[in-house]
């Protein structure tokens, strides 16, 4: 029972305590600026069947009497079991443990959220919960390095917040996301970072981290980049070469930002499209009377993505800074990344589930709602050969890893652009379906093996963003982010059954082999046999340090080589005549 201003209100919460858990509910009075502390150590509480809100949580609120007290309880059809608590033990028995570099049959023993042993036929303490993984794969939880949860964008806000988004993530086998804190033009980077932390911390069901966008440039931005790397665990910054007059930096600003990132030991990420040319293209297409979703693709041709990618490679290379190209959507841009890597540049290309799973012909669909659902930037390319080409490059390590750019908008939100394609909020889903898409299009097609699958969905991201081997591998001492994966089981993707908040799925009707049976996040079983056991706020923010060896060992060696090459010629000074300066 909670009291407010002296009047008592019964919340009618039914508590069902498990044998080892007690319910200790405190009555408190919200009285002016006093602190309200509500402590629940509970089993299960009410909501819809099929979800469990795990107890043993502490909520602390402070404020005046008019504050809104938010207590979120999700329902369960069965009591909480001790195996779902991070302090308890878990054994995954007899599966084929698949890492990026090897596979072997072994047991995996987990305690206190950490992998304690990986070996065949382990003996474990009495009371350990055992999950039978015989005949299945045991893989590191997926890491999605590119999401946009509840982002304010194009006059609205993406519908998946940090709760619904990470809930969908674990249902699909992803146990960590990296989102983007994007300041408004002129806003402090630190303020944007704190705002995103405030949105995410109470809601995330799995671990997460943050990139920070460089959406404008000044000496203040330069100083705040240093503050973020030193004290807030940020080691990656995103630059937009598109979205003119909103996010886009000019080349001179981009050069300065890249040099500062290199000095800090960070990683530059770029959205590569020629923003000036896109802006002109939008005007031209609208002037031709094309207002529907197909106009979005027509105004942003692949050559503008390829040109900007090449320009980003050149700028980063001149500064000696590593480069990460987000959402490579065309084979033209992918070829630029491939050529740069072949020439020894430190460049990583990111492929999206959307770009690997579907093509841009959907934007010409007669149903406006259907067509608008596929609008994203850079656009899905209408050449139906593009997904297979991108998968070839991913399998061969010309493209380095996969992500989703999950940024979802409902039909009503997309309808903001019903009369003008340039006003359609850009973004698609993919977070829940990424692993299955990559397995179906990559492994089942014979283009990659199970180890490459783990690399592109988990390990490489952990290495690039410098939290390997904490994550991205099943090894002693690593976080217990684990998926039991059935490589033969199939599922049909549909908006009717997915766990996103959005009302459309761009992979609708696609049958995929490869299904997560169990997802373990931080030692907790958060998804098992179609049922979620998630707790908002259970995930942690993962800070990341700079100068990670996976990238900066090469950077340091390249700096030595360049320094040796940049030596002047020893010669006698010029002593002849000089013309007057005009």
Coordinates of C-alpha atoms in Angstrom, one line a residue:
X1 CA 0.0 0.0 0.0
X2 CA 1.3 3.5 -0.9
X3 CA 0.1 6.7 0.7
X4 CA 0.1 10.1 -0.9
X5 CA -0.6 13.4 0.9
X6 CA -2.1 11.5 3.8
X7 CA -4.7 9.6 1.8
X8 CA -4.1 5.9 1.4
X9 CA -4.5 4.1 -1.9
X10 CA -4.5 0.4 -2.2
X11 CA -2.5 -0.7 -5.2
X12 CA -4.2 -4.2 -5.1
X13 CA -1.0 -5.9 -6.0
X14 CA -1.1 -9.6 -5.5
X15 CA 2.3 -11.0 -4.4
X16 CA 3.2 -14.7 -4.8
X17 CA 6.4 -15.4 -3.0
X18 CA 8.6 -18.3 -3.9
X19 CA 10.0 -20.6 -1.2
X20 CA 13.3 -18.7 -0.9
X21 CA 12.0 -15.2 -1.3
X22 CA 10.1 -13.0 1.0
X23 CA 7.9 -10.0 0.5
X24 CA 8.8 -6.9 2.5
X25 CA 6.6 -4.1 1.4
X26 CA 7.0 -0.7 3.1
X27 CA 4.2 1.9 3.6
X28 CA 5.6 5.4 2.9
X29 CA 4.3 8.9 2.8
X30 CA 5.1 11.3 -0.1
X31 CA 5.2 14.5 1.8
X32 CA 6.8 17.5 0.1
X33 CA 10.4 16.9 -0.9
X34 CA 10.8 13.7 1.2
X35 CA 12.3 10.6 -0.3
X36 CA 9.9 7.7 -1.1
X37 CA 11.7 4.4 -0.8
X38 CA 9.8 1.3 -1.9
X39 CA 11.5 -2.0 -1.4
X40 CA 10.1 -5.2 -2.9
X41 CA 11.7 -8.6 -2.5
X42 CA 9.1 -10.6 -4.3
X43 CA 8.3 -13.5 -6.4
X44 CA 5.8 -12.6 -9.1
X45 CA 3.4 -9.7 -9.7
X46 CA 0.6 -9.0 -12.1
X47 CA 0.5 -8.3 -15.8
X48 CA -0.1 -10.5 -18.8
X49 CA 0.7 -14.3 -18.8
X50 CA 4.0 -15.2 -20.2
X51 CA 6.3 -12.6 -18.7
X52 CA 7.9 -12.4 -15.3
X53 CA 9.1 -9.4 -13.5
X54 CA 12.0 -10.6 -11.4
X55 CA 12.0 -9.4 -7.8
X56 CA 14.6 -8.4 -5.3
X57 CA 14.5 -4.8 -6.7
X58 CA 14.9 -1.5 -5.0
X59 CA 13.1 1.6 -6.4
X60 CA 14.0 5.0 -5.0
X61 CA 12.0 8.1 -6.0
X62 CA 12.4 11.6 -4.7
X63 CA 10.4 14.7 -5.4
X64 CA 7.4 16.7 -4.4
X65 CA 3.9 15.4 -3.7
X66 CA 2.7 15.9 -7.3
X67 CA 5.3 13.5 -8.6
X68 CA 4.2 10.5 -10.6
X69 CA 5.2 7.3 -8.9
X70 CA 5.9 4.6 -11.5
X71 CA 6.0 1.0 -10.3
X72 CA 6.3 -1.4 -13.1
X73 CA 5.1 -5.0 -12.5
X74 CA 4.9 -7.7 -15.1
X75 CA 3.0 -10.8 -14.6
X76 CA 4.0 -14.4 -14.5
X77 CA 2.0 -17.6 -14.9
X78 CA 4.4 -19.4 -12.6
X79 CA 6.6 -18.4 -9.6
X80 CA 10.1 -17.2 -10.0
X81 CA 12.7 -20.0 -9.8
X82 CA 16.1 -19.5 -8.2
X83 CA 17.8 -20.2 -11.5
X84 CA 16.7 -16.9 -12.8
X85 CA 18.6 -15.0 -10.1
X86 CA 22.2 -13.9 -11.1
X87 CA 23.7 -15.2 -7.9
X88 CA 22.6 -18.8 -8.6
X89 CA 24.3 -21.4 -10.6
X90 CA 23.5 -22.6 -14.1
X91 CA 25.0 -25.5 -16.1
X92 CA 24.5 -25.8 -19.8
X93 CA 25.1 -29.4 -20.5
X94 CA 26.5 -31.1 -23.6
X95 CA 26.1 -28.5 -26.3
X96 CA 28.5 -27.7 -29.1
X97 CA 30.2 -24.5 -27.8
X98 CA 30.9 -22.2 -30.8
X99 CA 33.3 -19.3 -30.6
X100 CA 34.7 -17.2 -33.5
X101 CA 37.9 -19.3 -33.6
X102 CA 36.8 -22.8 -32.7
X103 CA 34.0 -25.2 -31.8
X104 CA 33.9 -28.1 -29.3
X105 CA 31.5 -30.1 -27.3
X106 CA 31.5 -29.0 -23.7
X107 CA 29.5 -28.0 -20.6
X108 CA 29.4 -24.4 -19.5
X109 CA 29.1 -23.6 -15.8
X110 CA 27.8 -20.2 -14.8
X111 CA 27.9 -18.6 -11.3
X112 CA 27.2 -15.0 -10.2
X113 CA 26.6 -13.9 -13.8
X114 CA 30.1 -15.1 -14.9
X115 CA 31.3 -18.2 -16.8
X116 CA 33.3 -20.2 -14.3
X117 CA 34.2 -23.3 -16.4
X118 CA 34.0 -24.7 -19.9
X119 CA 34.9 -28.3 -20.2
X120 CA 33.4 -31.7 -20.9
X121 CA 31.4 -33.6 -18.3
X122 CA 31.6 -31.0 -15.5
X123 CA 30.7 -31.9 -11.9
X124 CA 28.8 -29.0 -10.4
X125 CA 27.4 -28.2 -6.9
X126 CA 24.1 -29.6 -5.8
X127 CA 21.2 -27.3 -6.6
X128 CA 22.6 -26.1 -9.9
X129 CA 20.0 -25.7 -12.6
X130 CA 20.8 -27.7 -15.6
X131 CA 19.9 -26.8 -19.2
X132 CA 20.2 -29.7 -21.7
X133 CA 21.9 -28.4 -24.9
X134 CA 22.8 -31.7 -26.4
X135 CA 22.4 -31.6 -30.2
X136 CA 22.3 -27.8 -30.1
X137 CA 24.8 -25.0 -30.4
X138 CA 25.9 -22.8 -27.5
X139 CA 27.0 -19.4 -28.7
X140 CA 27.9 -16.1 -27.3
X141 CA 25.0 -13.7 -27.0
X142 CA 24.6 -11.4 -29.9
X143 CA 25.9 -7.9 -29.8
X144 CA 24.1 -5.3 -31.9
X145 CA 26.4 -2.3 -32.3
X146 CA 23.9 0.0 -33.9
X147 CA 20.4 0.8 -32.5
X148 CA 18.2 3.8 -31.9
X149 CA 15.8 3.4 -29.0
X150 CA 13.2 6.0 -28.3
X151 CA 15.2 8.6 -30.4
X152 CA 13.5 11.9 -31.1
X153 CA 13.7 12.1 -34.9
X154 CA 11.8 13.8 -37.8
X155 CA 9.0 15.1 -35.7
X156 CA 8.4 12.0 -33.6
X157 CA 10.1 9.4 -31.5
X158 CA 11.0 5.8 -32.4
X159 CA 8.4 3.5 -30.9
X160 CA 10.7 0.9 -29.5
X161 CA 12.1 2.3 -26.2
X162 CA 14.9 0.7 -24.2
X163 CA 12.5 -1.7 -22.6
X164 CA 10.6 -3.0 -25.6
X165 CA 13.7 -2.9 -27.7
X166 CA 15.9 -4.9 -25.4
X167 CA 13.0 -7.3 -24.7
X168 CA 12.8 -8.0 -28.4
X169 CA 16.6 -8.3 -28.4
X170 CA 16.9 -11.1 -25.9
X171 CA 14.0 -12.9 -27.6
X172 CA 16.1 -13.0 -30.7
X173 CA 19.4 -14.0 -29.0
X174 CA 21.0 -10.6 -28.6
X175 CA 22.3 -9.8 -25.1
X176 CA 23.9 -6.4 -25.6
X177 CA 23.2 -3.3 -27.7
X178 CA 25.1 -0.1 -28.4
X179 CA 22.9 2.9 -28.9
X180 CA 23.6 6.5 -29.9
X181 CA 23.3 9.6 -27.8
X182 CA 22.7 12.3 -30.3
X183 CA 22.8 15.9 -29.2
X184 CA 20.7 18.5 -30.8
X185 CA 22.6 21.1 -32.8
X186 CA 24.4 23.3 -30.2
X187 CA 23.6 21.0 -27.3
X188 CA 26.2 19.7 -24.9
X189 CA 27.4 16.2 -25.6
X190 CA 27.5 15.5 -21.9
X191 CA 23.8 16.6 -21.5
X192 CA 22.8 14.3 -24.4
X193 CA 24.8 11.4 -22.9
X194 CA 23.1 11.9 -19.5
X195 CA 19.7 12.1 -21.1
X196 CA 20.2 8.8 -22.9
X197 CA 21.5 7.2 -19.7
X198 CA 18.4 8.4 -17.9
X199 CA 16.2 6.8 -20.6
X200 CA 18.1 3.6 -20.7
X201 CA 19.1 2.7 -17.2
X202 CA 15.7 2.0 -15.7
X203 CA 14.5 0.1 -18.7
X204 CA 17.1 -2.1 -20.3
X205 CA 16.6 -5.9 -20.0
X206 CA 20.2 -6.6 -21.1
X207 CA 23.5 -4.8 -21.0
X208 CA 24.2 -1.8 -23.2
X209 CA 26.6 1.0 -24.0
X210 CA 26.5 4.3 -25.9
X211 CA 28.2 5.9 -28.8
X212 CA 27.9 9.7 -28.9
X213 CA 27.1 11.7 -32.0
X214 CA 29.1 14.7 -33.2
X215 CA 26.2 16.7 -34.6
X216 CA 28.0 20.0 -34.5
X217 CA 31.5 21.2 -33.9
X218 CA 33.2 23.7 -31.6
X219 CA 36.0 23.8 -29.0
X220 CA 33.3 22.8 -26.5
X221 CA 32.6 19.6 -28.4
X222 CA 36.3 18.9 -28.6
X223 CA 36.6 19.3 -24.8
X224 CA 33.5 17.2 -24.0
X225 CA 34.8 14.4 -26.2
X226 CA 37.8 14.2 -23.9
X227 CA 35.5 14.2 -20.8
X228 CA 33.4 11.4 -22.2
X229 CA 36.3 9.2 -23.0
X230 CA 38.0 9.9 -19.6
X231 CA 35.1 9.6 -17.2
X232 CA 32.1 8.1 -18.9
X233 CA 33.4 5.0 -20.8
X234 CA 32.7 6.3 -24.4
X235 CA 35.3 5.4 -27.0
X236 CA 33.3 5.8 -30.2
X237 CA 31.9 8.9 -31.9
X238 CA 29.5 9.1 -34.9
X239 CA 29.8 11.7 -37.7
X240 CA 27.0 12.3 -40.1
X241 CA 27.8 13.2 -43.7
X242 CA 24.1 13.4 -44.4
X243 CA 21.0 15.1 -42.9
X244 CA 22.1 18.6 -44.0
X245 CA 21.2 21.4 -41.6
X246 CA 20.4 18.9 -38.9
X247 CA 23.2 16.4 -38.1
X248 CA 25.7 16.9 -40.9
X249 CA 29.3 18.1 -40.4
X250 CA 31.2 19.9 -43.2
X251 CA 34.5 18.4 -44.3
X252 CA 36.6 20.8 -42.4
X253 CA 34.7 20.1 -39.2
X254 CA 34.9 16.4 -39.9
X255 CA 38.7 16.6 -40.3
X256 CA 39.0 18.3 -36.9
X257 CA 36.7 15.8 -35.2
X258 CA 38.6 12.8 -36.7
X259 CA 41.9 14.2 -35.5
X260 CA 40.5 14.7 -32.0
X261 CA 39.1 11.2 -31.9
X262 CA 42.5 9.8 -33.0
X263 CA 44.2 11.8 -30.2
X264 CA 41.8 10.3 -27.6
X265 CA 42.3 6.8 -28.9
X266 CA 38.7 6.5 -30.0
X267 CA 36.9 5.2 -33.1
X268 CA 35.2 7.4 -35.7
X269 CA 31.9 6.1 -37.0
X270 CA 30.4 7.7 -40.2
X271 CA 27.0 7.8 -41.8
X272 CA 28.3 8.0 -45.4
X273 CA 26.1 9.9 -47.9
X274 CA 26.8 13.1 -49.7
X275 CA 24.4 15.3 -47.8
X276 CA 24.6 18.3 -50.2
X277 CA 23.8 16.1 -53.2
X278 CA 21.0 14.3 -51.4
X279 CA 19.4 17.6 -50.5
X280 CA 19.4 18.6 -54.1
X281 CA 18.1 15.2 -55.2
X282 CA 15.1 15.5 -52.9
X283 CA 14.2 18.8 -54.5
X284 CA 14.5 17.4 -58.0
X285 CA 12.5 14.3 -57.3
X286 CA 9.7 16.3 -55.6
X287 CA 9.7 18.7 -58.5
X288 CA 9.1 15.8 -60.8
X289 CA 5.9 15.0 -58.9
X290 CA 7.2 12.0 -57.1
X291 CA 6.0 12.2 -53.5
X292 CA 5.8 8.5 -52.5
X293 CA 8.3 6.3 -50.7
X294 CA 10.1 5.4 -53.9
X295 CA 11.2 9.1 -54.1
X296 CA 13.4 8.5 -51.0
X297 CA 15.4 5.9 -52.9
X298 CA 15.5 7.9 -56.1
X299 CA 16.9 10.9 -54.3
X300 CA 19.7 9.0 -52.6
X301 CA 21.4 6.9 -55.3
X302 CA 24.2 4.4 -54.5
X303 CA 26.9 6.6 -56.0
X304 CA 26.3 9.2 -53.3
X305 CA 26.9 6.6 -50.7
X306 CA 30.0 5.4 -52.4
X307 CA 31.4 8.9 -52.9
X308 CA 30.9 9.8 -49.2
X309 CA 32.4 6.5 -48.1
X310 CA 35.5 7.2 -50.2
X311 CA 35.8 10.7 -48.8
X312 CA 35.5 9.4 -45.2
X313 CA 38.2 6.8 -45.9
X314 CA 40.5 9.5 -47.2
X315 CA 39.9 11.9 -44.3
X316 CA 40.4 9.2 -41.7
X317 CA 43.5 7.9 -43.4
X318 CA 45.1 11.4 -43.5
X319 CA 44.5 11.7 -39.8
X320 CA 45.7 8.1 -39.1
X321 CA 42.4 7.4 -37.4
X322 CA 40.5 4.1 -37.6
X323 CA 37.2 4.3 -39.3
X324 CA 33.9 2.4 -38.9
X325 CA 31.4 2.8 -41.7
X326 CA 27.9 2.2 -40.4
X327 CA 25.1 0.6 -42.5
X328 CA 26.9 -0.2 -45.8
X329 CA 23.8 -0.6 -48.0
X330 CA 25.1 -0.8 -51.6
X331 CA 27.7 -2.9 -53.3
X332 CA 29.3 0.3 -54.6
X333 CA 30.0 1.6 -51.1
X334 CA 31.0 -1.9 -50.0
X335 CA 33.5 -2.0 -52.8
X336 CA 35.1 1.2 -51.5
X337 CA 35.4 -0.3 -48.0
X338 CA 36.9 -3.5 -49.6
X339 CA 39.4 -1.5 -51.6
X340 CA 40.5 0.5 -48.5
X341 CA 41.0 -2.6 -46.5
X342 CA 43.0 -4.2 -49.3
X343 CA 45.2 -1.1 -49.3
X344 CA 45.9 -1.4 -45.6
X345 CA 43.6 1.2 -44.2
X346 CA 42.0 0.5 -40.8
X347 CA 38.4 0.5 -41.9
X348 CA 35.4 -1.6 -40.7
X349 CA 32.2 -2.0 -42.7
X350 CA 28.9 -2.7 -41.0
X351 CA 26.2 -4.7 -42.8
X352 CA 22.6 -4.5 -41.6
X353 CA 20.1 -7.3 -41.2
X354 CA 17.8 -5.3 -43.4
X355 CA 20.4 -5.0 -46.2
X356 CA 21.1 -8.7 -46.0
X357 CA 17.5 -9.8 -45.8
X358 CA 15.5 -7.6 -48.1
X359 CA 15.9 -5.2 -51.0
X360 CA 14.5 -1.8 -51.9
X361 CA 11.9 -2.9 -54.5
X362 CA 9.5 -2.8 -51.6
X363 CA 9.5 1.0 -51.8
X364 CA 7.6 0.7 -55.1
X365 CA 4.8 -1.4 -53.5
X366 CA 1.3 -0.2 -54.4
X367 CA 0.4 -0.2 -50.7
X368 CA 1.8 3.1 -49.3
X369 CA 2.0 1.8 -45.8
X370 CA 4.0 -1.2 -46.9
X371 CA 6.3 0.9 -49.0
X372 CA 6.9 3.5 -46.3
X373 CA 7.9 0.8 -43.8
X374 CA 11.1 0.2 -45.8
X375 CA 12.2 3.8 -45.9
X376 CA 15.6 4.1 -44.2
X377 CA 18.9 5.9 -44.9
X378 CA 21.0 5.0 -46.8
X379 CA 18.1 3.3 -48.6
X380 CA 17.7 -0.3 -49.3
X381 CA 18.8 -0.7 -52.9
X382 CA 16.3 -1.8 -55.5
X383 CA 18.8 -4.1 -57.2
X384 CA 17.6 -7.6 -55.9
X385 CA 21.2 -8.9 -56.2
X386 CA 22.4 -6.5 -53.5
X387 CA 21.6 -8.6 -50.4
X388 CA 23.5 -11.6 -51.7
X389 CA 26.5 -9.5 -52.7
X390 CA 26.7 -7.9 -49.3
X391 CA 26.5 -11.3 -47.7
X392 CA 29.4 -12.5 -49.9
X393 CA 31.5 -9.6 -48.7
X394 CA 30.5 -10.2 -45.1
X395 CA 31.4 -13.9 -45.3
X396 CA 34.9 -13.0 -46.7
X397 CA 35.6 -10.3 -44.1
X398 CA 35.5 -7.4 -46.6
X399 CA 32.6 -6.3 -44.4
X400 CA 33.4 -6.9 -40.8
X401 CA 30.2 -7.4 -38.8
X402 CA 26.4 -7.1 -38.6
X403 CA 24.0 -4.7 -36.9
X404 CA 20.5 -3.5 -37.4
X405 CA 20.1 0.3 -37.1
X406 CA 16.9 -0.7 -35.3
X407 CA 14.8 2.5 -35.4
X408 CA 11.1 1.7 -35.6
X409 CA 8.1 3.8 -36.4
X410 CA 4.5 2.8 -36.6
X411 CA 2.3 3.3 -39.7
X412 CA 0.8 6.4 -38.1
X413 CA 4.3 7.8 -37.5
X414 CA 5.4 7.0 -41.0
X415 CA 2.3 8.8 -42.3
X416 CA 3.9 12.1 -41.3
X417 CA 5.3 11.9 -44.9
X418 CA 2.1 10.7 -46.7
X419 CA 2.4 13.7 -49.1
X420 CA 6.2 14.1 -49.1
X421 CA 8.6 11.2 -48.9
X422 CA 11.3 13.5 -47.3
X423 CA 9.1 13.7 -44.2
X424 CA 8.7 9.9 -43.7
X425 CA 10.6 9.0 -40.5
X426 CA 13.6 6.9 -41.5
X427 CA 14.0 3.5 -39.9
X428 CA 13.2 -0.2 -39.8
X429 CA 13.2 -3.1 -37.4
X430 CA 15.7 -5.9 -37.1
X431 CA 16.9 -6.3 -33.6
X432 CA 14.9 -9.5 -32.8
X433 CA 15.5 -11.1 -36.2
X434 CA 19.1 -10.3 -37.0
X435 CA 20.7 -13.6 -35.8
X436 CA 18.1 -15.7 -37.7
X437 CA 18.5 -13.6 -40.9
X438 CA 22.3 -14.0 -40.8
X439 CA 22.0 -17.7 -40.1
X440 CA 19.5 -18.3 -42.9
X441 CA 21.2 -16.1 -45.5
X442 CA 24.8 -16.8 -44.5
X443 CA 25.2 -20.2 -43.0
X444 CA 22.3 -22.1 -44.6
X445 CA 23.4 -20.7 -48.0
X446 CA 26.9 -22.2 -47.4
X447 CA 28.6 -18.8 -47.5
X448 CA 29.9 -18.8 -43.9
X449 CA 30.4 -21.4 -41.2
X450 CA 29.2 -21.3 -37.6
X451 CA 32.4 -19.7 -36.4
X452 CA 32.1 -16.8 -38.8
X453 CA 28.5 -16.4 -37.8
X454 CA 29.6 -15.9 -34.2
X455 CA 32.2 -13.4 -35.3
X456 CA 29.9 -11.2 -37.3
X457 CA 27.0 -11.3 -34.8
X458 CA 29.0 -10.9 -31.6
X459 CA 32.8 -11.3 -31.3
X460 CA 34.0 -8.7 -33.8
X461 CA 31.8 -6.0 -32.2
X462 CA 33.2 -6.8 -28.8
X463 CA 36.7 -6.5 -30.2
X464 CA 36.2 -3.3 -32.2
X465 CA 34.5 -1.5 -29.3
X466 CA 36.9 -2.9 -26.7
X467 CA 35.0 -5.0 -24.3
X468 CA 36.4 -8.3 -25.5
X469 CA 36.8 -10.9 -23.8
X470 CA 34.3 -9.7 -21.3
X471 CA 31.7 -10.3 -24.0
X472 CA 31.7 -11.9 -27.4
X473 CA 33.1 -15.2 -26.3
X474 CA 32.3 -18.3 -24.2
X475 CA 35.3 -18.5 -22.0
X476 CA 36.2 -18.6 -18.3
X477 CA 35.8 -15.2 -16.8
X478 CA 33.5 -13.8 -19.5
X479 CA 30.1 -12.5 -18.8
X480 CA 27.4 -15.2 -18.9
X481 CA 25.7 -13.9 -22.1
X482 CA 24.9 -17.1 -23.8
X483 CA 22.4 -18.5 -26.3
X484 CA 21.3 -22.1 -26.9
X485 CA 20.8 -22.1 -30.6
X486 CA 18.9 -24.7 -32.6
X487 CA 20.4 -24.6 -36.1
X488 CA 17.7 -26.8 -37.6
X489 CA 14.5 -25.3 -36.1
X490 CA 12.6 -22.9 -38.3
X491 CA 10.4 -19.9 -37.6
X492 CA 8.3 -17.6 -39.7
X493 CA 8.9 -13.9 -39.0
X494 CA 5.8 -11.8 -38.4
X495 CA 4.7 -8.6 -36.8
X496 CA 1.9 -10.7 -35.2
X497 CA 4.4 -12.7 -33.1
X498 CA 7.5 -10.4 -32.7
X499 CA 8.2 -8.6 -29.5
X500 CA 8.8 -5.1 -30.9
X501 CA 6.4 -2.3 -30.2
X502 CA 6.1 -1.5 -33.9
X503 CA 3.2 -2.7 -36.0
X504 CA 5.1 -3.9 -39.1
X505 CA 8.0 -6.2 -39.7
X506 CA 10.1 -5.8 -42.9
X507 CA 10.9 -9.5 -42.9
X508 CA 7.2 -10.5 -42.8
X509 CA 6.6 -14.0 -43.9
X510 CA 10.3 -15.0 -44.2
X511 CA 11.0 -18.5 -43.0
X512 CA 14.4 -18.8 -41.2
X513 CA 16.4 -21.7 -39.9
X514 CA 18.2 -21.0 -36.7
X515 CA 16.2 -20.2 -33.6
X516 CA 17.3 -19.2 -30.1
X517 CA 15.8 -21.7 -27.6
X518 CA 17.3 -20.1 -24.5
X519 CA 18.9 -16.7 -23.9
X520 CA 21.0 -16.1 -20.8
X521 CA 21.9 -12.5 -20.1
X522 CA 24.2 -11.7 -17.2
X523 CA 23.6 -15.2 -15.8
X524 CA 19.8 -14.9 -15.9
X525 CA 17.6 -17.0 -18.1
X526 CA 15.7 -14.2 -19.8
X527 CA 14.1 -16.2 -22.6
X528 CA 13.3 -19.9 -22.7
X529 CA 11.1 -21.9 -25.2
X530 CA 9.2 -18.9 -26.3
X531 CA 8.6 -17.3 -22.9
X532 CA 10.3 -14.1 -21.6
X533 CA 11.6 -13.6 -18.1
X534 CA 12.7 -10.0 -18.3
X535 CA 13.3 -7.3 -15.7
X536 CA 13.5 -3.7 -16.7
X537 CA 16.7 -2.2 -15.4
X538 CA 18.4 -5.5 -15.0
X539 CA 20.9 -4.6 -17.7
X540 CA 24.0 -2.6 -17.0
X541 CA 25.8 0.2 -18.8
X542 CA 29.2 -1.1 -20.0
X543 CA 31.9 1.5 -20.0
X544 CA 34.6 1.1 -22.6
X545 CA 38.2 2.3 -22.6
X546 CA 40.2 3.9 -25.4
X547 CA 43.3 2.7 -27.3
X548 CA 42.0 -0.8 -27.5
X549 CA 44.7 -3.2 -28.8
X550 CA 42.5 -4.8 -31.5
X551 CA 42.6 -1.5 -33.4
X552 CA 45.3 0.6 -31.9
X553 CA 48.2 -1.9 -32.1
X554 CA 48.0 -1.4 -35.9
X555 CA 47.5 2.4 -35.5
X556 CA 50.6 2.7 -33.4
X557 CA 52.7 0.7 -35.9
X558 CA 51.3 2.8 -38.8
X559 CA 52.2 6.0 -36.9
X560 CA 55.8 4.7 -36.5
X561 CA 56.0 4.0 -40.2
X562 CA 54.6 7.4 -41.2
X563 CA 56.9 9.2 -38.9
X564 CA 59.9 7.4 -40.5
X565 CA 58.6 8.4 -44.0
X566 CA 58.0 12.0 -43.1
X567 CA 61.6 13.1 -43.2
X568 CA 62.8 16.2 -45.1
X569 CA 65.7 16.3 -47.5
X570 CA 69.0 17.6 -46.3
X571 CA 70.0 20.4 -48.8
X572 CA 71.7 23.8 -49.0
X573 CA 69.3 26.7 -48.4
X574 CA 68.2 28.6 -51.6
X575 CA 70.2 31.7 -52.1
X576 CA 69.0 33.0 -55.4
X577 CA 66.7 35.9 -56.2
X578 CA 63.0 36.0 -55.1
X579 CA 60.3 38.0 -56.9
X580 CA 58.4 40.7 -54.9
X581 CA 55.1 39.6 -53.3
X582 CA 52.1 41.2 -55.2

